[in-house]
PDB file of C-alpha atoms in Angstrom:
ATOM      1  CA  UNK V  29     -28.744 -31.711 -25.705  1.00 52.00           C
ATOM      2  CA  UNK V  30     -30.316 -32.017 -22.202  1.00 49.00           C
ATOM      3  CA  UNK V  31     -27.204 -33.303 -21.003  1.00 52.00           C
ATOM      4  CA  UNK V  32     -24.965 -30.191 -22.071  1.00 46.00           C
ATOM      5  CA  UNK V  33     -27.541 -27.784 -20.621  1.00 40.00           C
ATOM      6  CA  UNK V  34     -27.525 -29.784 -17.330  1.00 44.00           C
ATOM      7  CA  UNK V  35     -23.602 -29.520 -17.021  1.00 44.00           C
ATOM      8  CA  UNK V  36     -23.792 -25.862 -18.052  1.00 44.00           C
ATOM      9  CA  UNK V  37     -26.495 -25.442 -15.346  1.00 41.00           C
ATOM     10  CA  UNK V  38     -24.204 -27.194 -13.253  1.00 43.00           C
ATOM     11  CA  UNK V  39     -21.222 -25.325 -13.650  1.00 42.00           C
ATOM     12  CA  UNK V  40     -22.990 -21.910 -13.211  1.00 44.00           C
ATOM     13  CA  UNK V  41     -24.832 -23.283  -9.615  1.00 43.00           C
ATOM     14  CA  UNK V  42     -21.095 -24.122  -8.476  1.00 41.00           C
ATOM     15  CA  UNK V  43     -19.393 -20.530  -9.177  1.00 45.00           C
ATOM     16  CA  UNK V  44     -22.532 -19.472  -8.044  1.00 46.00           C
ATOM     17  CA  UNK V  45     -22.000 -21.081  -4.650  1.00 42.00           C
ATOM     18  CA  UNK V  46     -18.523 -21.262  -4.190  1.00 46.00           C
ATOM     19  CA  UNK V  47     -18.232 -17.394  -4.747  1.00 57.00           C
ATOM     20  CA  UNK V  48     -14.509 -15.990  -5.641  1.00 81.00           C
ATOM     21  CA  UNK V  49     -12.088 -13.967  -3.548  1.00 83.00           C
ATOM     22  CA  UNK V  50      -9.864 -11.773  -5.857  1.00 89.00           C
ATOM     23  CA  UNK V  51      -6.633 -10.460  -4.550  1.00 92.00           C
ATOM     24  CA  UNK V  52      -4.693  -8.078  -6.766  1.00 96.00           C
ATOM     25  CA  UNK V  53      -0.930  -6.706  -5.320  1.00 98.00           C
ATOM     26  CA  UNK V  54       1.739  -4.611  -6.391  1.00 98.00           C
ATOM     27  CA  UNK V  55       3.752  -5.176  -3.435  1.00 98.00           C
ATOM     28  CA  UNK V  56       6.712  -2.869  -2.140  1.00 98.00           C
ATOM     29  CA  UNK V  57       9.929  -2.912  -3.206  1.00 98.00           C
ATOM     30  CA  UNK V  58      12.170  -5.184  -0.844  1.00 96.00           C
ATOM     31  CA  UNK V  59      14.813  -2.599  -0.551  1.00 96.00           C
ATOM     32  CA  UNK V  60      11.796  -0.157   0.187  1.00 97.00           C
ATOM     33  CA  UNK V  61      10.421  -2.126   2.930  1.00 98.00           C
ATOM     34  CA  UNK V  62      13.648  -2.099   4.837  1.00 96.00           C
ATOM     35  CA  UNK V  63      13.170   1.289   5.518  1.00 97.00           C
ATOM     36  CA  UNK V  64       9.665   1.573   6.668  1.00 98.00           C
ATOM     37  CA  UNK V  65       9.413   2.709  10.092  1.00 98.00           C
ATOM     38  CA  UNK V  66       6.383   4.381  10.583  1.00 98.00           C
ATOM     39  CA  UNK V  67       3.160   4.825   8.643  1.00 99.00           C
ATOM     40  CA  UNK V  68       0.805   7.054   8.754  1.00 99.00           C
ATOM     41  CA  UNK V  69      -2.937   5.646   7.715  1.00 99.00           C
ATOM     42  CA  UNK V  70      -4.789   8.618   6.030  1.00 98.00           C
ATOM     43  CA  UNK V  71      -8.537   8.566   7.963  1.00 98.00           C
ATOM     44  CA  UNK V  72     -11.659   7.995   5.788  1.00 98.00           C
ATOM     45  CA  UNK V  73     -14.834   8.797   7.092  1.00 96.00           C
ATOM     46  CA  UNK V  74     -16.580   7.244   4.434  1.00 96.00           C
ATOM     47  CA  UNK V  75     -15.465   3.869   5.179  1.00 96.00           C
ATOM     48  CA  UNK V  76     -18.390   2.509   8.297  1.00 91.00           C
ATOM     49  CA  UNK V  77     -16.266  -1.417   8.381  1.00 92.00           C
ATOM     50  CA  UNK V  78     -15.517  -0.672  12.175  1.00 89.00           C
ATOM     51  CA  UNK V  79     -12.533  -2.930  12.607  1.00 95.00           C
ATOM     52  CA  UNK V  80     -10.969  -2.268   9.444  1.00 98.00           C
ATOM     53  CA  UNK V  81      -8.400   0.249  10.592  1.00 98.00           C
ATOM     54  CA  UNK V  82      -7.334  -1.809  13.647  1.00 98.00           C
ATOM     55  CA  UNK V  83      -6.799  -4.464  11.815  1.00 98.00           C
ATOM     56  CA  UNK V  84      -4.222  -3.024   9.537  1.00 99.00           C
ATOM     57  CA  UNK V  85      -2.504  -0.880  12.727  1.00 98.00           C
ATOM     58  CA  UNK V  86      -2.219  -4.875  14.040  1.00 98.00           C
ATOM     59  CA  UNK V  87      -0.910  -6.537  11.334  1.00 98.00           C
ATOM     60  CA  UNK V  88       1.804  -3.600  10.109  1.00 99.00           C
ATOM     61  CA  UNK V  89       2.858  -3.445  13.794  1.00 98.00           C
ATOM     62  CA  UNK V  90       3.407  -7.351  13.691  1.00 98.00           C
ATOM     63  CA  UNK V  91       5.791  -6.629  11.033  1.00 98.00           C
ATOM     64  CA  UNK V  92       7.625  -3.567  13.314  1.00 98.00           C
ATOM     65  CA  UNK V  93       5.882  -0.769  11.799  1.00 99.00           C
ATOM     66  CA  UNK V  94       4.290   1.593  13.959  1.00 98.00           C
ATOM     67  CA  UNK V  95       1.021   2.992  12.606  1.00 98.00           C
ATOM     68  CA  UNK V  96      -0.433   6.464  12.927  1.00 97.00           C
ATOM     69  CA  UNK V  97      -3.945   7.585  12.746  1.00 98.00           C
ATOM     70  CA  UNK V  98      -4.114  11.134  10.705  1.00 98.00           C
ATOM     71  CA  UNK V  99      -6.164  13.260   9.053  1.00 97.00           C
ATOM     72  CA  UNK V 100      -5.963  14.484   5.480  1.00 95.00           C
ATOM     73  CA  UNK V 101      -4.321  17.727   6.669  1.00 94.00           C
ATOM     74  CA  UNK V 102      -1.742  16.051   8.690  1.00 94.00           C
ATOM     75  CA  UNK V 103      -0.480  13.671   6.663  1.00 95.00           C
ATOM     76  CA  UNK V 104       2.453  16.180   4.903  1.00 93.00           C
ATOM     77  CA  UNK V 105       4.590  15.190   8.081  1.00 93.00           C
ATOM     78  CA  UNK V 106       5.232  11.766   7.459  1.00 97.00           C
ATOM     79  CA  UNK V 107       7.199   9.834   5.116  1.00 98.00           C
ATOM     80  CA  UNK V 108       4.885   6.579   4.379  1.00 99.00           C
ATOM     81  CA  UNK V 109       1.268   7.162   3.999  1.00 99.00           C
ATOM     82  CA  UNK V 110      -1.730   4.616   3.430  1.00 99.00           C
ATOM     83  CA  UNK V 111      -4.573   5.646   2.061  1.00 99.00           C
ATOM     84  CA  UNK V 112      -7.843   2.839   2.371  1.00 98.00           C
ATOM     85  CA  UNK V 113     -11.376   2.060   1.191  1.00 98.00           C
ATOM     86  CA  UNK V 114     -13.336  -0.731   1.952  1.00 97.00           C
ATOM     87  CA  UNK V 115     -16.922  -1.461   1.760  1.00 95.00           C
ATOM     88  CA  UNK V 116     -18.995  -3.982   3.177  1.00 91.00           C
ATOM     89  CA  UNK V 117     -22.256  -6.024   2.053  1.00 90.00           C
ATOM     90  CA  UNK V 118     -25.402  -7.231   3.721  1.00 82.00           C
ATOM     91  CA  UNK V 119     -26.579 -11.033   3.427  1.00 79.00           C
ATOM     92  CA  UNK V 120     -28.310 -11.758   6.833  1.00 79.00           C
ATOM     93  CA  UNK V 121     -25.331  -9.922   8.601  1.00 82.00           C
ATOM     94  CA  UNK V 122     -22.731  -7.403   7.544  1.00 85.00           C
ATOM     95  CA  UNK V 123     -19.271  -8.651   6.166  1.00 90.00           C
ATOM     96  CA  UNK V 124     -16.055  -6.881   4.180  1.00 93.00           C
ATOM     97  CA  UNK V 125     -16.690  -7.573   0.252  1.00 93.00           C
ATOM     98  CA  UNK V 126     -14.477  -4.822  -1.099  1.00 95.00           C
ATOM     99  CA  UNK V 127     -11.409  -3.218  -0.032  1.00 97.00           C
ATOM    100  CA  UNK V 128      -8.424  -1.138  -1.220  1.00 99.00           C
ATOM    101  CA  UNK V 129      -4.878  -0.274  -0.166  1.00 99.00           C
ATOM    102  CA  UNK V 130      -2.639   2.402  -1.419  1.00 99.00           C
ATOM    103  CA  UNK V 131       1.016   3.110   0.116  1.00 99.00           C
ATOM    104  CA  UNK V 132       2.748   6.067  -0.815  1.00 99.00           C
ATOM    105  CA  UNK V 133       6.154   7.820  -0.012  1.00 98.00           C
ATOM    106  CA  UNK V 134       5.660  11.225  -0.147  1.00 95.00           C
ATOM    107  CA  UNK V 135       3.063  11.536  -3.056  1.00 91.00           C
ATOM    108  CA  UNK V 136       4.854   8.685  -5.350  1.00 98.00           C
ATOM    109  CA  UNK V 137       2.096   5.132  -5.124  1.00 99.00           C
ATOM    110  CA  UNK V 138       5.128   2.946  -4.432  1.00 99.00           C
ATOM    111  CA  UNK V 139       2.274  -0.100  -3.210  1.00 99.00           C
ATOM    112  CA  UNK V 140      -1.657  -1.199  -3.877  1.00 99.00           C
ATOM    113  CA  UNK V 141      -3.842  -4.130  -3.017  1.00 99.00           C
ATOM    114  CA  UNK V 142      -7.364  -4.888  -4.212  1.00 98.00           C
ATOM    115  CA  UNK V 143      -9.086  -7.376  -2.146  1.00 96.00           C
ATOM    116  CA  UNK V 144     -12.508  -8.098  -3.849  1.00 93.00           C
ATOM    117  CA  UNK V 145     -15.475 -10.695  -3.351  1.00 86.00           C
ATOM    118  CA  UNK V 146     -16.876 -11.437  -7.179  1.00 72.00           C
ATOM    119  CA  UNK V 147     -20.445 -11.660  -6.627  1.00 55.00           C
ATOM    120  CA  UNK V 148     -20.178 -10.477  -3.385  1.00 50.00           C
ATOM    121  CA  UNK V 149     -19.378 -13.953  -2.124  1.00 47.00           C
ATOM    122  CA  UNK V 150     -22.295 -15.670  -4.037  1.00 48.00           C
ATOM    123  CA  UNK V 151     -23.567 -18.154  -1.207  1.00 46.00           C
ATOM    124  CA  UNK V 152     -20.173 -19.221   0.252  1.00 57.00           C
ATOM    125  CA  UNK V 153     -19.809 -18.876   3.604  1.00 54.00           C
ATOM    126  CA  UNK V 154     -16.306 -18.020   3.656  1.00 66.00           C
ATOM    127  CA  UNK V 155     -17.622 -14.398   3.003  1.00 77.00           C
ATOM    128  CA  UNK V 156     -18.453 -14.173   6.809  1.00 78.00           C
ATOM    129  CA  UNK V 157     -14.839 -14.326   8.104  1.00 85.00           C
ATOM    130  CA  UNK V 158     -13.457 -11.515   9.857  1.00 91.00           C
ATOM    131  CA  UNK V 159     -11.960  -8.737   8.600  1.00 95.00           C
ATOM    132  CA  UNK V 160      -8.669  -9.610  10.141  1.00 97.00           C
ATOM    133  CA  UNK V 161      -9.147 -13.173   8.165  1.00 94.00           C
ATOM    134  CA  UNK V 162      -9.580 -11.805   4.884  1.00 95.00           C
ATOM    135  CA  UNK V 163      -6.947  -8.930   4.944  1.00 97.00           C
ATOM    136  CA  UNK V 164      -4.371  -9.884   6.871  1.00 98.00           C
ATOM    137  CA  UNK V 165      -3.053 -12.036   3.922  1.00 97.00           C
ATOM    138  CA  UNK V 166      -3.141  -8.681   1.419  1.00 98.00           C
ATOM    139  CA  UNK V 167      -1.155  -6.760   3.986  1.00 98.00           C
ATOM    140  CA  UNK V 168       1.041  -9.083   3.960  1.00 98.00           C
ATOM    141  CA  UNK V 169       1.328  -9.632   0.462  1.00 98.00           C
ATOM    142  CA  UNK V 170       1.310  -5.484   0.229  1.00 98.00           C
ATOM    143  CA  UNK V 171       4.671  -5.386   2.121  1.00 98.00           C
ATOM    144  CA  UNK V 172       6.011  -7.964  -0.122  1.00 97.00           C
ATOM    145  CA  UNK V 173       5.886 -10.202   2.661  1.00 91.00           C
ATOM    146  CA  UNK V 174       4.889 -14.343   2.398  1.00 72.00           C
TER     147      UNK V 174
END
């Protein structure tokens, strides 16, 4: 008996220290990627991750898209929008734990990726790399993209 509660115990100490990354994508449609251009990422103020944003103007432009900072109100004038949360968690310094993408022609979602620490990242210290680290892979994977 003491040796099934120790591998149990065991088990549940290793998820608890390896945390999980979970990465959920409906990419774009190749045919629809072809024809992306420009997009335009919808500001949220409620999002404080202060790289976020620059990091997904980076990696789209790496790809020949040019990004475009607007507001809520502007964003009827373009073609491609992306809409974004993200949040981030404290464990002895700041770091991304949660974040969302949402691309949309016109108003039709035609894209989404869900990039999510289970556990916020339990004790692993992979939770403390850079935002670019952690979602340039689900941009990439958002534009259908290896």
């Amino acid at each position: 008996m003491s040796r099934v509660v120790y591998s149990s115990l065991s088990i549940i100490a290793l998820a608890f220290l390896s945390g999980c990354t979970s990465i959920q994508v409906l990419p774009v449609a190749r045919e629809e990627f072809k024809n992306i251009h420009e997009i335009c990422i919808i500001r949220n103020p409620i999002v404080i991750v202060s790289d976020f944003v620059p990091v997904v103007e980076s990696r789209l432009m790496q790809y020949g898209i040019k990004a475009r900072k607007v507001e809520e109100h502007n964003a009827d004038s373009c073609t491609y929008t992306l809409r974004y949360s993200a949040k981030r968690s404290w464990d002895i310094v700041t770091y991304l734990s949660w974040a969302r993408l949402k691309l949309y022609k016109k108003d039709k979602e035609i894209a989404s990726a869900e990039y999510s620490l289970v556990g916020k990242g339990g004790l692993a210290l992979t939770k403390y790399q850079s935002v670019e680290t952690k979602m340039n892979p689900v941009i990439d994977q958002l534009l259908g993209r290896p």
